């Protein structure tokens, strides 16, 4: 074999891998960029925009050149994004909230997931759907839905249910951002209690920030910290579901904890100890956001609108019940 031929063979592997994944990843990133532009200019949830635009490009998932890349973006980039979510949280932030606030927040998360689990089965929707929707409502909306879905056993409706959950919790979160501050004002809550209420009940982080700071700095700070406490619950919840799936023989692999969950924990500890320079931390938080937006765009591209309409009104009722309970 000549050197030229050997050299050509050496480059074949990486080049072939890139050629397989690049078109689909590029399409997902492009949709994510477009969604971010639309969200910023029209003050709308970026996750919802990415999902809706992705649905509009569903035909790309049927193109053989894009299939592998879209699959990669919807799974691998999703897990990277979830891992780096830990850079938004410190242990000191959680402890500073006080025992009562922590107990209220954790209790709300646990009860909401349990209600989703029980009510979903009463409706005949299955325990997977109950845990998926309950976790999304209880923890952090779209990000939690994506993280929890990645460890739950898969069936023929898994991706459809994830897309539906993301649309539902994002829509409800936007409504809550407008309505909940009115409720807080009507109840006459002080700044701290208002922050606890908003941070513990609104689904997505961005909407918590918007609602909280609309009522003042102290309310906004408290709401943000409470929300971050809910986000930190993603670690034990995902670990628990992953462990239970393996106990039932429905999980993948032999290692009991998904590596992205370990990454999430490492990021929380590193951020808490100040081991990461601020510029790097901000960069990783931004990277997390981009990975999640790209992943949700890819999920949208993999989902048929016709299939999505088959979810049914019971699913909407379930998420509404979980939201009211929380």
mmCIF file of C-alpha atoms in Angstrom:
data_model
loop_
_atom_site.group_PDB
_atom_site.id
_atom_site.type_symbol
_atom_site.label_atom_id
_atom_site.label_comp_id
_atom_site.label_asym_id
_atom_site.label_seq_id
_atom_site.Cartn_x
_atom_site.Cartn_y
_atom_site.Cartn_z
ATOM 1 C CA UNK A 1 0.000 0.000 0.000
ATOM 2 C CA UNK A 2 1.468 3.341 -1.011
ATOM 3 C CA UNK A 3 1.911 6.213 1.413
ATOM 4 C CA UNK A 4 -0.604 8.261 -0.561
ATOM 5 C CA UNK A 5 -3.164 5.501 -0.372
ATOM 6 C CA UNK A 6 -2.421 4.901 3.291
ATOM 7 C CA UNK A 7 -2.749 8.602 3.977
ATOM 8 C CA UNK A 8 -6.048 8.674 2.121
ATOM 9 C CA UNK A 9 -7.320 5.759 4.208
ATOM 10 C CA UNK A 10 -6.251 7.540 7.414
ATOM 11 C CA UNK A 11 -8.483 10.489 6.581
ATOM 12 C CA UNK A 12 -11.422 8.410 5.409
ATOM 13 C CA UNK A 13 -12.755 7.636 8.904
ATOM 14 C CA UNK A 14 -13.088 11.190 10.298
ATOM 15 C CA UNK A 15 -14.200 12.585 6.956
ATOM 16 C CA UNK A 16 -16.865 9.919 6.563
ATOM 17 C CA UNK A 17 -18.128 10.489 10.117
ATOM 18 C CA UNK A 18 -18.384 14.233 9.541
ATOM 19 C CA UNK A 19 -20.146 13.731 6.217
ATOM 20 C CA UNK A 20 -22.717 11.477 7.912
ATOM 21 C CA UNK A 21 -23.590 13.794 10.811
ATOM 22 C CA UNK A 22 -22.863 17.282 9.478
ATOM 23 C CA UNK A 23 -25.988 17.900 7.312
ATOM 24 C CA UNK A 24 -28.468 16.991 10.056
ATOM 25 C CA UNK A 25 -26.583 18.820 12.817
ATOM 26 C CA UNK A 26 -26.237 21.884 10.604
ATOM 27 C CA UNK A 27 -29.973 21.842 9.879
ATOM 28 C CA UNK A 28 -30.754 21.582 13.616
ATOM 29 C CA UNK A 29 -28.367 24.395 14.520
ATOM 30 C CA UNK A 30 -29.793 26.598 11.771
ATOM 31 C CA UNK A 31 -33.347 26.085 13.008
ATOM 32 C CA UNK A 32 -32.131 26.812 16.552
ATOM 33 C CA UNK A 33 -30.513 30.069 15.422
ATOM 34 C CA UNK A 34 -33.664 31.110 13.580
ATOM 35 C CA UNK A 35 -35.760 30.311 16.655
ATOM 36 C CA UNK A 36 -33.473 32.392 18.873
ATOM 37 C CA UNK A 37 -33.746 35.343 16.492
ATOM 38 C CA UNK A 38 -37.545 35.116 16.415
ATOM 39 C CA UNK A 39 -37.773 34.702 20.203
ATOM 40 C CA UNK A 40 -35.572 37.727 20.880
ATOM 41 C CA UNK A 41 -37.389 39.999 18.458
ATOM 42 C CA UNK A 42 -40.913 38.981 19.442
ATOM 43 C CA UNK A 43 -40.293 38.373 23.160
ATOM 44 C CA UNK A 44 -41.445 34.744 22.993
ATOM 45 C CA UNK A 45 -40.109 31.492 24.553
ATOM 46 C CA UNK A 46 -37.101 30.308 22.579
ATOM 47 C CA UNK A 47 -37.816 26.609 23.255
ATOM 48 C CA UNK A 48 -41.321 26.923 21.864
ATOM 49 C CA UNK A 49 -40.052 28.768 18.793
ATOM 50 C CA UNK A 50 -37.394 26.092 18.180
ATOM 51 C CA UNK A 51 -40.009 23.372 18.478
ATOM 52 C CA UNK A 52 -42.502 25.031 16.139
ATOM 53 C CA UNK A 53 -39.872 25.857 13.515
ATOM 54 C CA UNK A 54 -38.519 22.330 13.792
ATOM 55 C CA UNK A 55 -41.979 20.915 13.117
ATOM 56 C CA UNK A 56 -42.076 23.002 9.947
ATOM 57 C CA UNK A 57 -38.914 21.278 8.696
ATOM 58 C CA UNK A 58 -40.053 17.746 9.512
ATOM 59 C CA UNK A 59 -39.442 16.687 5.917
ATOM 60 C CA UNK A 60 -35.675 16.891 6.553
ATOM 61 C CA UNK A 61 -35.870 13.922 8.920
ATOM 62 C CA UNK A 62 -36.933 11.849 5.921
ATOM 63 C CA UNK A 63 -33.837 12.880 3.955
ATOM 64 C CA UNK A 64 -31.199 10.155 4.276
ATOM 65 C CA UNK A 65 -28.448 12.784 4.398
ATOM 66 C CA UNK A 66 -29.915 14.421 7.506
ATOM 67 C CA UNK A 67 -31.269 11.490 9.522
ATOM 68 C CA UNK A 68 -28.092 10.654 11.473
ATOM 69 C CA UNK A 69 -27.259 14.266 12.293
ATOM 70 C CA UNK A 70 -30.778 15.087 13.477
ATOM 71 C CA UNK A 71 -30.734 11.973 15.671
ATOM 72 C CA UNK A 72 -27.358 13.014 17.094
ATOM 73 C CA UNK A 73 -28.588 16.539 17.854
ATOM 74 C CA UNK A 74 -31.780 15.309 19.533
ATOM 75 C CA UNK A 75 -29.930 12.931 21.875
ATOM 76 C CA UNK A 76 -26.232 13.694 22.336
ATOM 77 C CA UNK A 77 -26.476 17.484 22.290
ATOM 78 C CA UNK A 78 -29.465 17.221 24.623
ATOM 79 C CA UNK A 79 -27.385 15.404 27.234
ATOM 80 C CA UNK A 80 -24.505 17.859 26.924
ATOM 81 C CA UNK A 81 -26.952 20.736 27.469
ATOM 82 C CA UNK A 82 -28.479 19.115 30.553
ATOM 83 C CA UNK A 83 -25.036 18.433 32.055
ATOM 84 C CA UNK A 84 -23.978 22.069 31.781
ATOM 85 C CA UNK A 85 -27.226 23.238 33.405
ATOM 86 C CA UNK A 86 -25.364 22.556 36.654
ATOM 87 C CA UNK A 87 -23.293 25.682 36.033
ATOM 88 C CA UNK A 88 -26.357 27.779 36.919
ATOM 89 C CA UNK A 89 -26.616 26.423 40.463
ATOM 90 C CA UNK A 90 -24.518 26.595 43.652
ATOM 91 C CA UNK A 91 -25.017 24.776 46.932
ATOM 92 C CA UNK A 92 -24.811 28.113 48.799
ATOM 93 C CA UNK A 93 -27.777 29.447 46.823
ATOM 94 C CA UNK A 94 -29.846 26.458 47.860
ATOM 95 C CA UNK A 95 -28.840 26.613 51.552
ATOM 96 C CA UNK A 96 -29.479 30.371 51.744
ATOM 97 C CA UNK A 97 -33.179 29.832 51.040
ATOM 98 C CA UNK A 98 -33.799 28.412 54.512
ATOM 99 C CA UNK A 99 -35.336 25.123 55.617
ATOM 100 C CA UNK A 100 -38.984 26.155 55.197
ATOM 101 C CA UNK A 101 -38.544 27.370 51.627
ATOM 102 C CA UNK A 102 -36.534 24.286 50.700
ATOM 103 C CA UNK A 103 -39.159 21.974 52.246
ATOM 104 C CA UNK A 104 -42.012 23.710 50.417
ATOM 105 C CA UNK A 105 -40.189 23.534 47.091
ATOM 106 C CA UNK A 106 -39.084 19.902 47.388
ATOM 107 C CA UNK A 107 -42.527 18.886 48.647
ATOM 108 C CA UNK A 108 -44.164 20.547 45.645
ATOM 109 C CA UNK A 109 -41.868 18.700 43.243
ATOM 110 C CA UNK A 110 -42.457 15.300 44.850
ATOM 111 C CA UNK A 111 -46.242 15.680 45.145
ATOM 112 C CA UNK A 112 -46.622 16.934 41.562
ATOM 113 C CA UNK A 113 -44.676 13.994 40.119
ATOM 114 C CA UNK A 114 -46.650 11.527 42.231
ATOM 115 C CA UNK A 115 -49.938 13.099 41.115
ATOM 116 C CA UNK A 116 -48.820 12.843 37.479
ATOM 117 C CA UNK A 117 -47.860 9.185 37.971
ATOM 118 C CA UNK A 118 -51.186 8.250 39.581
ATOM 119 C CA UNK A 119 -53.570 10.356 37.480
ATOM 120 C CA UNK A 120 -51.937 9.334 34.188
ATOM 121 C CA UNK A 121 -52.581 5.673 34.959
ATOM 122 C CA UNK A 122 -56.150 6.427 36.044
ATOM 123 C CA UNK A 123 -56.631 8.049 32.630
ATOM 124 C CA UNK A 124 -55.040 5.096 30.876
ATOM 125 C CA UNK A 125 -52.089 7.162 29.669
ATOM 126 C CA UNK A 126 -49.362 5.001 31.220
ATOM 127 C CA UNK A 127 -46.838 5.683 33.966
ATOM 128 C CA UNK A 128 -44.131 6.966 31.580
ATOM 129 C CA UNK A 129 -46.332 9.830 30.412
ATOM 130 C CA UNK A 130 -47.305 10.687 33.992
ATOM 131 C CA UNK A 131 -43.693 10.884 35.151
ATOM 132 C CA UNK A 132 -42.653 12.835 32.043
ATOM 133 C CA UNK A 133 -45.357 15.503 32.389
ATOM 134 C CA UNK A 134 -45.190 15.574 36.191
ATOM 135 C CA UNK A 135 -41.425 16.056 36.132
ATOM 136 C CA UNK A 136 -41.631 18.775 33.480
ATOM 137 C CA UNK A 137 -44.261 20.717 35.442
ATOM 138 C CA UNK A 138 -42.577 20.167 38.810
ATOM 139 C CA UNK A 139 -38.945 20.927 37.947
ATOM 140 C CA UNK A 140 -38.048 23.155 35.012
ATOM 141 C CA UNK A 141 -40.375 22.746 32.058
ATOM 142 C CA UNK A 142 -38.870 21.857 28.700
ATOM 143 C CA UNK A 143 -35.369 21.138 30.033
ATOM 144 C CA UNK A 144 -36.724 18.643 32.567
ATOM 145 C CA UNK A 145 -38.907 16.988 29.934
ATOM 146 C CA UNK A 146 -35.878 16.453 27.713
ATOM 147 C CA UNK A 147 -33.686 15.171 30.560
ATOM 148 C CA UNK A 148 -36.290 12.799 32.019
ATOM 149 C CA UNK A 149 -37.232 11.417 28.599
ATOM 150 C CA UNK A 150 -33.604 10.479 27.980
ATOM 151 C CA UNK A 151 -33.624 7.928 30.846
ATOM 152 C CA UNK A 152 -37.188 6.606 30.628
ATOM 153 C CA UNK A 153 -37.776 3.329 28.748
ATOM 154 C CA UNK A 154 -38.755 4.054 25.146
ATOM 155 C CA UNK A 155 -41.914 3.016 23.323
ATOM 156 C CA UNK A 156 -43.536 3.967 20.004
ATOM 157 C CA UNK A 157 -45.027 7.163 21.507
ATOM 158 C CA UNK A 158 -41.960 8.440 23.387
ATOM 159 C CA UNK A 159 -40.896 11.233 21.036
ATOM 160 C CA UNK A 160 -44.481 12.354 20.419
ATOM 161 C CA UNK A 161 -45.074 12.614 24.163
ATOM 162 C CA UNK A 162 -41.901 14.646 24.684
ATOM 163 C CA UNK A 163 -42.869 17.141 21.985
ATOM 164 C CA UNK A 164 -46.394 17.485 23.372
ATOM 165 C CA UNK A 165 -45.075 18.001 26.903
ATOM 166 C CA UNK A 166 -42.642 20.700 25.787
ATOM 167 C CA UNK A 167 -45.391 22.582 23.925
ATOM 168 C CA UNK A 168 -47.828 22.293 26.835
ATOM 169 C CA UNK A 169 -45.499 23.329 29.662
ATOM 170 C CA UNK A 170 -43.999 26.181 27.641
ATOM 171 C CA UNK A 171 -47.432 27.542 26.790
ATOM 172 C CA UNK A 172 -48.668 27.241 30.384
ATOM 173 C CA UNK A 173 -45.460 28.838 31.648
ATOM 174 C CA UNK A 174 -46.005 31.859 29.407
ATOM 175 C CA UNK A 175 -49.595 32.194 30.639
ATOM 176 C CA UNK A 176 -48.394 31.855 34.250
ATOM 177 C CA UNK A 177 -45.830 34.631 33.751
ATOM 178 C CA UNK A 178 -48.733 37.003 33.033
ATOM 179 C CA UNK A 179 -51.401 35.645 35.392
ATOM 180 C CA UNK A 180 -49.442 34.660 38.516
ATOM 181 C CA UNK A 181 -48.147 38.166 39.364
ATOM 182 C CA UNK A 182 -51.798 39.308 39.309
ATOM 183 C CA UNK A 183 -52.672 36.505 41.743
ATOM 184 C CA UNK A 184 -49.720 37.449 43.983
ATOM 185 C CA UNK A 185 -50.847 41.070 44.083
ATOM 186 C CA UNK A 186 -54.461 40.067 44.816
ATOM 187 C CA UNK A 187 -53.308 37.871 47.720
ATOM 188 C CA UNK A 188 -51.222 40.714 49.155
ATOM 189 C CA UNK A 189 -48.051 38.613 49.523
ATOM 190 C CA UNK A 190 -44.837 40.353 50.615
ATOM 191 C CA UNK A 191 -41.737 40.325 48.406
ATOM 192 C CA UNK A 192 -40.236 37.106 49.834
ATOM 193 C CA UNK A 193 -43.479 35.109 49.819
ATOM 194 C CA UNK A 194 -44.291 36.362 46.328
ATOM 195 C CA UNK A 195 -40.874 35.198 45.145
ATOM 196 C CA UNK A 196 -41.384 31.765 46.704
ATOM 197 C CA UNK A 197 -44.806 31.448 45.071
ATOM 198 C CA UNK A 198 -43.561 32.426 41.612
ATOM 199 C CA UNK A 199 -40.321 30.445 41.779
ATOM 200 C CA UNK A 200 -42.039 27.300 43.036
ATOM 201 C CA UNK A 201 -44.918 27.227 40.544
ATOM 202 C CA UNK A 202 -43.944 28.668 37.131
ATOM 203 C CA UNK A 203 -42.523 26.022 34.812
ATOM 204 C CA UNK A 204 -39.606 27.582 32.911
ATOM 205 C CA UNK A 205 -36.685 29.634 34.264
ATOM 206 C CA UNK A 206 -37.087 32.529 31.825
ATOM 207 C CA UNK A 207 -40.733 33.027 32.739
ATOM 208 C CA UNK A 208 -39.900 32.897 36.468
ATOM 209 C CA UNK A 209 -37.352 35.663 35.978
ATOM 210 C CA UNK A 210 -39.809 37.729 33.940
ATOM 211 C CA UNK A 211 -42.626 37.384 36.463
ATOM 212 C CA UNK A 212 -40.413 37.864 39.522
ATOM 213 C CA UNK A 213 -38.591 41.018 38.495
ATOM 214 C CA UNK A 214 -41.818 42.552 37.229
ATOM 215 C CA UNK A 215 -42.750 42.816 40.937
ATOM 216 C CA UNK A 216 -39.391 44.085 42.189
ATOM 217 C CA UNK A 217 -35.748 43.119 42.714
ATOM 218 C CA UNK A 218 -36.245 41.232 46.001
ATOM 219 C CA UNK A 219 -39.132 39.220 44.557
ATOM 220 C CA UNK A 220 -37.124 38.497 41.416
ATOM 221 C CA UNK A 221 -34.037 37.352 43.353
ATOM 222 C CA UNK A 222 -36.088 35.083 45.626
ATOM 223 C CA UNK A 223 -38.064 33.634 42.708
ATOM 224 C CA UNK A 224 -34.859 32.915 40.783
ATOM 225 C CA UNK A 225 -33.194 31.131 43.718
ATOM 226 C CA UNK A 226 -36.318 29.051 44.387
ATOM 227 C CA UNK A 227 -36.474 28.141 40.722
ATOM 228 C CA UNK A 228 -32.827 27.112 40.731
ATOM 229 C CA UNK A 229 -33.588 24.869 43.700
ATOM 230 C CA UNK A 230 -36.247 23.173 41.577
ATOM 231 C CA UNK A 231 -33.726 22.845 38.745
ATOM 232 C CA UNK A 232 -31.277 21.192 41.161
ATOM 233 C CA UNK A 233 -33.943 18.545 41.842
ATOM 234 C CA UNK A 234 -33.353 17.377 38.279
ATOM 235 C CA UNK A 235 -30.261 15.481 39.446
ATOM 236 C CA UNK A 236 -31.884 13.161 42.038
ATOM 237 C CA UNK A 237 -35.063 12.780 39.966
ATOM 238 C CA UNK A 238 -33.250 11.713 36.791
ATOM 239 C CA UNK A 239 -30.970 9.436 38.816
ATOM 240 C CA UNK A 240 -33.979 7.815 40.526
ATOM 241 C CA UNK A 241 -35.865 7.206 37.277
ATOM 242 C CA UNK A 242 -32.735 5.853 35.612
ATOM 243 C CA UNK A 243 -32.136 3.478 38.524
ATOM 244 C CA UNK A 244 -35.760 2.285 38.559
ATOM 245 C CA UNK A 245 -35.683 1.668 34.797
ATOM 246 C CA UNK A 246 -32.609 -0.539 35.192
ATOM 247 C CA UNK A 247 -34.165 -2.367 38.134
ATOM 248 C CA UNK A 248 -37.076 -3.250 35.834
ATOM 249 C CA UNK A 249 -34.636 -4.390 33.179
ATOM 250 C CA UNK A 250 -35.711 -1.584 30.824
ATOM 251 C CA UNK A 251 -32.661 0.663 31.108
ATOM 252 C CA UNK A 252 -29.632 0.700 28.853
ATOM 253 C CA UNK A 253 -26.097 -0.297 29.721
ATOM 254 C CA UNK A 254 -24.585 -1.583 32.950
ATOM 255 C CA UNK A 255 -23.590 1.675 34.656
ATOM 256 C CA UNK A 256 -26.442 2.760 36.971
ATOM 257 C CA UNK A 257 -26.090 6.530 36.494
ATOM 258 C CA UNK A 258 -26.196 8.266 33.080
ATOM 259 C CA UNK A 259 -22.946 10.118 32.421
ATOM 260 C CA UNK A 260 -24.730 13.401 31.755
ATOM 261 C CA UNK A 261 -26.217 13.208 35.274
ATOM 262 C CA UNK A 262 -22.718 12.805 36.689
ATOM 263 C CA UNK A 263 -21.675 15.784 34.580
ATOM 264 C CA UNK A 264 -24.560 17.811 36.011
ATOM 265 C CA UNK A 265 -23.433 16.977 39.571
ATOM 266 C CA UNK A 266 -19.797 17.812 38.800
ATOM 267 C CA UNK A 267 -20.838 21.182 37.356
ATOM 268 C CA UNK A 268 -22.881 22.032 40.468
ATOM 269 C CA UNK A 269 -19.962 21.161 42.767
ATOM 270 C CA UNK A 270 -17.399 22.968 40.605
ATOM 271 C CA UNK A 271 -19.605 26.067 40.416
ATOM 272 C CA UNK A 272 -20.218 25.964 44.178
ATOM 273 C CA UNK A 273 -16.487 25.777 44.940
ATOM 274 C CA UNK A 274 -15.623 28.571 42.513
ATOM 275 C CA UNK A 275 -13.333 26.309 40.500
ATOM 276 C CA UNK A 276 -14.547 27.674 37.171
ATOM 277 C CA UNK A 277 -13.625 31.233 36.072
ATOM 278 C CA UNK A 278 -16.679 33.441 35.572
ATOM 279 C CA UNK A 279 -16.103 33.900 31.852
ATOM 280 C CA UNK A 280 -15.850 30.129 31.382
ATOM 281 C CA UNK A 281 -18.929 29.540 33.552
ATOM 282 C CA UNK A 282 -20.987 32.012 31.513
ATOM 283 C CA UNK A 283 -19.735 30.388 28.327
ATOM 284 C CA UNK A 284 -20.781 26.939 29.530
ATOM 285 C CA UNK A 285 -24.224 28.230 30.553
ATOM 286 C CA UNK A 286 -24.619 29.733 27.079
ATOM 287 C CA UNK A 287 -23.406 26.469 25.514
ATOM 288 C CA UNK A 288 -26.001 24.584 27.564
ATOM 289 C CA UNK A 289 -28.722 26.850 26.218
ATOM 290 C CA UNK A 290 -27.593 26.421 22.617
ATOM 291 C CA UNK A 291 -27.398 22.637 22.962
ATOM 292 C CA UNK A 292 -30.920 22.467 24.394
ATOM 293 C CA UNK A 293 -32.361 24.761 21.714
ATOM 294 C CA UNK A 294 -30.662 22.713 18.996
ATOM 295 C CA UNK A 295 -31.912 19.473 20.554
ATOM 296 C CA UNK A 296 -35.513 20.662 20.766
ATOM 297 C CA UNK A 297 -35.326 21.874 17.146
ATOM 298 C CA UNK A 298 -34.107 18.397 16.147
ATOM 299 C CA UNK A 299 -36.913 16.758 18.119
ATOM 300 C CA UNK A 300 -39.408 18.953 16.291
ATOM 301 C CA UNK A 301 -37.915 17.916 12.966
ATOM 302 C CA UNK A 302 -38.378 14.258 13.917
ATOM 303 C CA UNK A 303 -42.049 14.667 14.848
ATOM 304 C CA UNK A 304 -45.071 14.581 12.566
ATOM 305 C CA UNK A 305 -47.879 17.052 13.315
ATOM 306 C CA UNK A 306 -50.379 14.337 12.447
ATOM 307 C CA UNK A 307 -48.898 12.072 15.101
ATOM 308 C CA UNK A 308 -48.873 14.933 17.614
ATOM 309 C CA UNK A 309 -52.628 15.441 17.254
ATOM 310 C CA UNK A 310 -53.154 11.856 18.388
ATOM 311 C CA UNK A 311 -52.119 12.675 21.972
ATOM 312 C CA UNK A 312 -55.721 13.576 22.853
ATOM 313 C CA UNK A 313 -57.484 15.922 25.302
ATOM 314 C CA UNK A 314 -56.728 13.718 28.312
ATOM 315 C CA UNK A 315 -53.072 14.681 28.070
ATOM 316 C CA UNK A 316 -53.954 18.382 28.248
ATOM 317 C CA UNK A 317 -56.192 17.760 31.259
ATOM 318 C CA UNK A 318 -53.365 15.836 32.977
ATOM 319 C CA UNK A 319 -50.876 18.689 32.627
ATOM 320 C CA UNK A 320 -53.477 21.215 33.796
ATOM 321 C CA UNK A 321 -54.152 19.089 36.896
ATOM 322 C CA UNK A 322 -50.418 18.879 37.653
ATOM 323 C CA UNK A 323 -50.054 22.645 37.233
ATOM 324 C CA UNK A 324 -52.963 23.385 39.583
ATOM 325 C CA UNK A 325 -51.634 20.909 42.184
ATOM 326 C CA UNK A 326 -48.200 22.534 42.108
#
